[in-house]
CSV table of C-alpha atoms and ligand atoms in Angstrom, one decimal:
chain,number,residue,atom,x,y,z
H,4,MET,CA,70.9,94.6,170.0
H,5,ARG,CA,71.7,96.6,173.1
H,6,ILE,CA,72.5,100.3,172.7
H,7,ALA,CA,73.7,102.7,175.4
H,8,VAL,CA,72.2,106.1,175.0
H,9,LEU,CA,74.0,109.0,176.6
H,10,SER,CA,73.8,112.7,176.5
H,11,ASP,CA,75.2,116.0,177.8
H,12,VAL,CA,78.7,114.8,178.5
H,13,HIS,CA,79.8,118.4,179.0
H,14,ALA,CA,83.6,117.8,178.9
H,15,ASN,CA,83.5,115.7,182.0
H,16,LEU,CA,86.0,113.0,181.2
H,17,ALA,CA,85.8,111.0,184.5
H,18,ALA,CA,82.0,110.8,184.1
H,19,LEU,CA,82.2,109.8,180.4
H,20,SER,CA,84.9,107.2,181.1
H,21,ALA,CA,82.7,105.6,183.8
H,22,VAL,CA,79.8,105.4,181.5
H,23,VAL,CA,81.9,103.9,178.6
H,24,ALA,CA,83.2,101.3,181.0
H,25,ALA,CA,79.8,100.5,182.4
H,26,THR,CA,78.4,100.0,178.9
H,27,ALA,CA,81.3,97.9,177.5
H,28,ASP,CA,78.8,95.0,176.9
H,29,CYS,CA,76.6,97.1,174.7
H,30,ASP,CA,76.6,96.7,170.9
H,31,ALA,CA,76.7,100.4,170.2
H,32,ARG,CA,76.4,103.8,171.9
H,33,TRP,CA,74.4,106.8,170.7
H,34,CYS,CA,75.2,110.3,172.1
H,35,LEU,CA,72.5,113.0,172.0
H,36,GLY,CA,74.9,116.0,172.0
H,37,ASP,CA,76.6,118.5,174.2
H,38,VAL,CA,79.9,116.8,174.3
H,39,VAL,CA,81.6,120.0,175.3
H,40,GLY,CA,80.7,123.1,177.3
H,41,TYR,CA,80.9,123.8,181.1
H,42,GLY,CA,83.5,121.1,181.8
H,43,PRO,CA,87.3,121.1,181.7
H,44,GLN,CA,88.2,118.3,179.2
H,45,PRO,CA,86.5,119.1,175.9
H,46,ASN,CA,89.3,117.7,173.6
H,47,GLU,CA,89.6,114.5,175.6
H,48,CYS,CA,85.8,114.0,175.7
H,49,ALA,CA,85.5,114.6,172.0
H,50,ALA,CA,88.1,112.0,171.3
H,51,LEU,CA,86.5,109.4,173.5
H,52,VAL,CA,83.0,110.1,172.2
H,53,ARG,CA,84.3,109.9,168.6
H,54,GLU,CA,85.8,106.5,169.2
H,55,SER,CA,83.1,105.0,171.4
H,56,CYS,CA,79.8,106.3,169.9
H,57,GLU,CA,78.3,105.2,166.6
H,58,ILE,CA,75.9,108.2,166.4
H,59,VAL,CA,76.7,111.6,167.8
H,60,LEU,CA,74.3,114.6,167.6
H,61,ALA,CA,75.3,118.2,168.0
H,62,GLY,CA,74.0,120.0,171.0
H,63,ASN,CA,73.7,123.8,171.5
H,64,HIS,CA,77.1,123.9,173.3
H,65,ASP,CA,78.8,121.9,170.5
H,66,LEU,CA,77.4,124.3,167.9
H,67,ALA,CA,78.5,127.3,169.9
H,68,ALA,CA,82.0,125.8,170.3
H,69,ALA,CA,82.2,125.3,166.6
H,70,GLY,CA,81.0,128.9,165.9
H,71,ARG,CA,77.7,127.7,164.5
H,72,ALA,CA,75.4,128.9,167.3
H,73,ASP,CA,74.9,132.1,169.3
H,74,THR,CA,76.0,132.2,172.9
H,75,LEU,CA,73.9,135.3,173.8
H,76,VAL,CA,71.3,133.1,175.5
H,77,PHE,CA,73.9,131.3,177.7
H,78,SER,CA,73.9,131.9,181.4
H,79,ARG,CA,76.9,133.8,182.7
H,80,ASP,CA,78.9,130.7,183.8
H,81,ALA,CA,78.0,128.8,180.6
H,82,GLY,CA,79.2,131.8,178.6
H,83,ARG,CA,82.5,132.0,180.5
H,84,ALA,CA,83.0,128.3,180.1
H,85,MET,CA,82.2,128.6,176.3
H,86,ARG,CA,84.8,131.3,175.8
H,87,TRP,CA,87.4,129.1,177.6
H,88,THR,CA,86.3,126.1,175.5
H,89,ARG,CA,86.8,128.0,172.3
H,90,GLU,CA,90.3,129.0,173.3
H,91,VAL,CA,91.4,125.5,174.1
H,92,LEU,CA,89.6,123.5,171.5
H,93,GLU,CA,91.9,121.8,169.0
H,94,PRO,CA,91.1,122.6,165.3
H,95,GLY,CA,90.3,119.0,164.5
H,96,VAL,CA,87.8,118.8,167.3
H,97,GLU,CA,86.2,122.1,166.3
H,98,ALA,CA,85.9,120.8,162.7
H,99,TRP,CA,84.3,117.6,164.0
H,100,LEU,CA,81.8,119.4,166.2
H,101,ALA,CA,80.9,121.7,163.2
H,102,SER,CA,80.1,118.6,161.1
H,103,LEU,CA,77.5,117.2,163.6
H,104,GLU,CA,73.7,117.6,163.2
H,105,PRO,CA,71.2,118.0,166.1
H,106,ALA,CA,68.8,115.2,164.9
H,107,ALA,CA,68.9,111.7,163.4
H,108,VAL,CA,66.5,108.9,162.7
H,109,VAL,CA,67.4,105.2,163.1
H,110,GLY,CA,64.5,103.0,162.0
H,111,ARG,CA,61.7,103.6,164.4
H,112,VAL,CA,63.7,105.8,166.8
H,113,GLY,CA,64.1,109.6,166.5
H,114,LEU,CA,67.0,111.2,168.1
H,115,TYR,CA,67.1,114.9,169.0
H,116,HIS,CA,69.3,117.0,171.2
H,117,GLY,CA,66.4,119.3,172.2
H,118,SER,CA,63.2,118.2,170.6
H,119,PRO,CA,61.6,117.4,167.3
H,120,ARG,CA,60.2,120.9,167.0
H,121,ASP,CA,63.5,122.6,167.8
H,122,PRO,CA,66.4,120.0,167.8
H,123,VAL,CA,68.9,122.5,169.2
H,124,TRP,CA,67.2,124.7,171.7
H,125,GLU,CA,63.8,123.5,173.0
H,126,TYR,CA,63.8,122.1,176.6
H,127,ILE,CA,61.2,119.3,177.2
H,128,LEU,CA,60.6,119.9,180.9
H,129,ASP,CA,56.8,119.7,181.2
H,130,PRO,CA,54.0,117.4,180.0
H,131,GLU,CA,52.8,119.7,177.3
H,132,ALA,CA,56.2,119.9,175.7
H,133,ALA,CA,56.5,116.1,175.9
H,134,ARG,CA,53.1,115.7,174.3
H,135,ALA,CA,54.0,118.2,171.5
H,136,ALA,CA,57.2,116.3,170.9
H,137,LEU,CA,55.5,113.0,170.5
H,138,GLN,CA,52.7,114.5,168.3
H,139,ALA,CA,55.3,116.1,166.0
H,140,THR,CA,56.7,112.7,165.0
H,141,THR,CA,55.6,109.2,164.3
H,142,HIS,CA,58.6,107.4,165.8
H,143,ASP,CA,57.9,104.6,168.3
H,144,LEU,CA,60.6,106.1,170.5
H,145,VAL,CA,61.8,109.7,170.7
H,146,LEU,CA,65.1,110.2,172.5
H,147,VAL,CA,66.0,113.7,173.7
H,148,GLY,CA,68.7,115.3,175.8
H,149,HIS,CA,69.4,119.0,176.7
H,150,THR,CA,67.6,119.3,180.1
H,151,HIS,CA,70.0,117.0,182.0
H,152,THR,CA,67.0,115.4,183.7
H,153,ALA,CA,66.2,111.7,183.2
H,154,LEU,CA,62.5,111.2,182.4
H,155,VAL,CA,60.1,109.1,180.4
H,156,ALA,CA,56.7,110.2,179.0
H,157,ARG,CA,54.2,108.0,177.1
H,158,LEU,CA,51.3,108.9,174.9
H,159,ASP,CA,48.7,106.2,174.6
H,160,HIS,CA,46.2,105.8,171.7
H,161,ASP,CA,43.5,107.7,173.6
H,162,GLY,CA,45.8,110.7,173.9
H,163,ARG,CA,46.5,110.1,177.6
H,164,LEU,CA,50.0,111.2,178.6
H,165,THR,CA,51.8,109.7,181.5
H,166,GLY,CA,55.3,110.6,182.7
H,167,ARG,CA,57.8,110.0,185.5
H,168,ARG,CA,61.3,110.5,186.4
H,169,GLY,CA,63.9,108.1,185.1
H,170,VAL,CA,65.3,106.8,188.3
H,171,GLU,CA,68.0,104.2,188.3
H,172,GLY,CA,66.8,100.7,187.6
H,173,LEU,CA,63.4,101.8,186.1
H,174,GLU,CA,62.6,99.5,183.2
H,175,ILE,CA,60.2,100.4,180.4
H,176,ASP,CA,58.5,97.9,178.1
H,177,LEU,CA,58.5,99.8,174.8
H,178,MET,CA,56.0,97.5,173.0
H,179,GLY,CA,53.0,99.6,174.3
H,180,PRO,CA,52.4,103.4,173.8
H,181,ARG,CA,54.7,105.7,172.0
H,182,THR,CA,57.5,106.9,174.3
H,183,LEU,CA,59.8,109.9,174.8
H,184,VAL,CA,62.9,109.4,176.9
H,185,ASN,CA,65.6,111.6,178.2
H,186,PRO,CA,68.5,109.6,179.5
H,187,GLY,CA,69.7,112.4,181.7
H,188,SER,CA,73.2,113.9,181.7
H,189,VAL,CA,76.5,112.1,181.9
H,190,GLY,CA,78.6,115.1,182.9
H,191,GLN,CA,76.3,117.5,184.7
H,192,PRO,CA,73.1,115.8,186.0
H,193,ARG,CA,70.4,118.2,187.3
H,194,ASP,CA,67.9,115.8,188.7
H,195,GLY,CA,69.4,115.5,192.2
H,196,ASP,CA,71.4,112.4,191.6
H,197,ALA,CA,75.1,113.3,191.1
H,198,ARG,CA,76.1,110.1,189.3
H,199,ALA,CA,76.5,109.9,185.6
H,200,ALA,CA,73.2,109.1,183.9
H,201,TYR,CA,72.5,106.9,180.8
H,202,VAL,CA,70.0,104.4,179.5
H,203,VAL,CA,70.3,101.0,177.9
H,204,LEU,CA,68.0,100.4,175.0
H,205,GLU,CA,67.2,96.9,173.6
H,206,LEU,CA,66.2,96.7,169.9
H,207,ASP,CA,65.1,93.5,168.1
H,208,GLY,CA,66.7,92.3,164.9
H,209,ASP,CA,64.5,94.6,162.8
H,210,GLY,CA,65.3,97.7,164.9
H,211,VAL,CA,62.0,97.6,166.8
H,212,PRO,CA,62.4,99.1,170.3
H,213,LEU,CA,61.7,96.4,173.0
H,214,THR,CA,62.8,97.6,176.4
H,215,LEU,CA,64.8,100.5,178.0
H,216,ARG,CA,66.4,100.7,181.4
H,217,PHE,CA,67.6,103.8,183.2
H,218,ALA,CA,71.1,103.5,184.8
H,219,ARG,CA,73.7,105.5,186.7
H,220,ALA,CA,77.4,105.2,187.0
H,221,GLU,CA,79.5,106.4,189.9
H,222,TYR,CA,82.6,108.4,189.1
H,223,ALA,CA,85.3,110.4,190.8
H,224,ILE,CA,83.5,113.7,190.9
H,225,GLU,CA,86.4,115.3,192.8
H,226,ARG,CA,88.7,114.7,189.8
H,227,THR,CA,86.5,116.7,187.5
H,228,GLN,CA,86.0,119.4,190.2
H,229,GLN,CA,89.8,119.7,190.6
H,230,ALA,CA,90.2,120.0,186.8
H,231,ILE,CA,87.6,122.7,186.7
H,232,VAL,CA,89.4,124.7,189.3
H,233,THR,CA,92.8,124.1,187.6
H,234,ALA,CA,91.4,125.4,184.3
H,235,GLY,CA,90.2,128.6,186.0
H,236,LEU,CA,86.5,127.9,185.1
H,237,PRO,CA,83.8,129.2,187.5
H,238,GLU,CA,83.9,127.3,190.8
H,239,HIS,CA,80.2,127.1,190.9
H,240,LEU,CA,80.5,124.7,187.9
H,241,ALA,CA,82.6,122.4,190.2
H,242,ASP,CA,80.3,122.7,193.2
H,243,ARG,CA,77.1,121.8,191.4
H,244,LEU,CA,78.5,118.4,190.4
H,245,SER,CA,78.4,117.3,194.1
H,246,PHE,CA,74.7,117.8,194.2
H,247,GLY,CA,73.6,116.8,190.7
H,248,MET,CA,72.1,120.2,190.0
E,18,LIG,ZN1,73.6,120.2,178.0
């Protein structure tokens, strides 16, 4: 069974559409949260995620949009975009976002927006956070989003942690050490590659993780940038998409 794992769509419809098209041959899609926030098409992205993903987690932006999380910790631009998002959000979309949870378990795979210790807010950006996340669970594979940075970290039986960036085409054999993976962000990558990020996960018939491959999809960045400007959102949120940061 092949599963496309994606995260942090952030209301970027062109990027999401490219990833959905690129993963048309997958058996299912899982979304690790932050469907909305920052970007200009929250309602459209919510509709497409709802119809194309079997599992959808809540991210901190989704919970904020649904009135379930505080926006005080948001950066200035994120806060401005969230106020705009709450104004334009359709009631049905708000209710759907409010119904989502930030964590899920599927067989031997744990899914979290942030981390196992704090599914909504913790950023796994360094080796110690990755180690703590793996030690907090017994899953063979831990999937997280939230940082917008594709990475893989592995913890072997001797307690040795190895990690690397999830560059396009990198394939991981999951039969060895326990593994933590962030697929990167669909709609606002921050790892220097402006293309939409995702991973393709292969499970066997019993749900045991076999392999995982990091992938990128090109999309019409200028379409989203134009929509950001038209919506009156901060222009910095358009500019950063060109650089993947
Ligand atoms: Zn995010």
